[in-house]
Amino acid sequence: MARGTILVTGGAGYIGSHVVLALGERGERVVVLDDLSTGRADAVLHGELVVGDVGDGALVRRLLRTHGIDTVMHFAARTVVPESVADPLKYYRENTCATRSLLEACAAQGVRHFVFSSTAAVYGVPEGGIADEDTPTAPINPYGSSKLMSEWMLRDLAATGALRHVTLRYFNVAGCDPAGRIGQSTPEATLLIKVACEVALGRRPELAVFGTDYPTPDGTGVRDYIHVTDLADAHLRALDHLRAGGASLTLNCGYGRGYSVREVIAAVERAHGAPLPVREAPRRPGDPPMLIARAERIREVLDWRPRHDDLDTIVASALAWERRLAQGAR
Ligand code: UD1
């Protein structure tokens, strides 16, 4: 199996840095491109870090050429749903347009494999709150649209024979490296489990529950939370699939089980050993009521076997990381 160098865009960010760590453990050659707008240089534990913009075509072409890169894993993106509602053009610029520029550079330099970070947000509000890969895409926020447009460009480029891709549609990624080497360090993070852990440690005064009148069992939003280390493993398997000559694929990444905001809060309270200060608040713009994966396909096609499929495990790792951050870790 040929093993070329891998360009990881956004490799200093939350998910990207966990994938870089997993690639490093396997002895892969990695170059990280990250503008450090939300990522952190000290989260890159493997490979070379180049600080720059993924939308900078000249820079990307130079990197692809000088490092002999044959595989790109593209994480760099804006990801916050309510922010995308407030500033849609930022999302179309930094997600859609930047991806277009990256793909153009990849095609010009003969990159053969592309692993793309897409999102469950492409499904919008699927029937019954559950989506498989054939569920019609119908995003309800600009973030989901910006990623879906990127999926389309990638699909169409792949159809020319220029490259093959695995597009991974992430559900709600949470938790941190079980060994505590890296974690979710995004400043002013909006992710529920991260925010709840910050509240537990007194770094925020309270947790707002955005919406208690959804058509869900307890009225709060339901999501499919997947451990970042299992997600990183899915990326390695996607890479192996492409290197083995596998066809282009689009796959959900989730466990197939949903938890409400209240259930997540209860898990954080269990891990922390004390109640959290919680305030009920209005719905957040752009949020679907329920989003759960049907995720059989990734198990079948990539033989993906999650090892951290447990909400308490996810929350414990997130809280442990938050404690390290409070003590001044990265
Ligand atoms: C996350 C991802 C998004 C991805 C989506 C897939 C980020 C920043 N967001 O968005 O890219 O497309 O998963 O499903 O990576 N909530 C509260 N209080 C809070 C924070 C959140 O009640 O302080 C609620 C939300 O209203 C929602 C649930 O918790 O019902 C999860 O929200 P969040 O963790 O922000 O993730 P998503 O918005 O689902």
mmCIF file with all atom_site columns, C-alpha atoms in Angstrom, residues 12 52 63 85 100 205 224 250 308 325:
data_model
loop_
_atom_site.group_PDB
_atom_site.id
_atom_site.type_symbol
_atom_site.label_atom_id
_atom_site.label_alt_id
_atom_site.label_comp_id
_atom_site.label_asym_id
_atom_site.label_entity_id
_atom_site.label_seq_id
_atom_site.pdbx_PDB_ins_code
_atom_site.Cartn_x
_atom_site.Cartn_y
_atom_site.Cartn_z
_atom_site.occupancy
_atom_site.B_iso_or_equiv
_atom_site.pdbx_formal_charge
_atom_site.auth_seq_id
_atom_site.auth_comp_id
_atom_site.auth_asym_id
_atom_site.auth_atom_id
_atom_site.pdbx_PDB_model_num
ATOM 1  C CA . ALA A 1 12  ? -4.611  22.354 14.877 1.00 0.00 ? 12  ALA A CA 1
ATOM 2  C CA . GLY A 1 52  ? -1.708  29.847 6.624  1.00 0.00 ? 52  GLY A CA 1
ATOM 3  C CA . LEU A 1 63  ? 2.704   22.768 -0.207 1.00 0.00 ? 63  LEU A CA 1
ATOM 4  C CA . VAL A 1 85  ? -27.238 32.210 10.591 1.00 0.00 ? 85  VAL A CA 1
ATOM 5  C CA . ARG A 1 100 ? -13.340 25.275 -4.033 1.00 0.00 ? 100 ARG A CA 1
ATOM 6  C CA . PRO A 1 205 ? -21.839 30.992 35.619 1.00 0.00 ? 205 PRO A CA 1
ATOM 7  C CA . ASP A 1 224 ? -26.105 11.732 18.424 1.00 0.00 ? 224 ASP A CA 1
ATOM 8  C CA . THR A 1 250 ? -20.280 9.376  1.665  1.00 0.00 ? 250 THR A CA 1
ATOM 9  C CA . HIS A 1 308 ? -15.916 4.741  23.194 1.00 0.00 ? 308 HIS A CA 1
ATOM 10 C CA . LEU A 1 325 ? -7.190  23.337 30.857 1.00 0.00 ? 325 LEU A CA 1
#
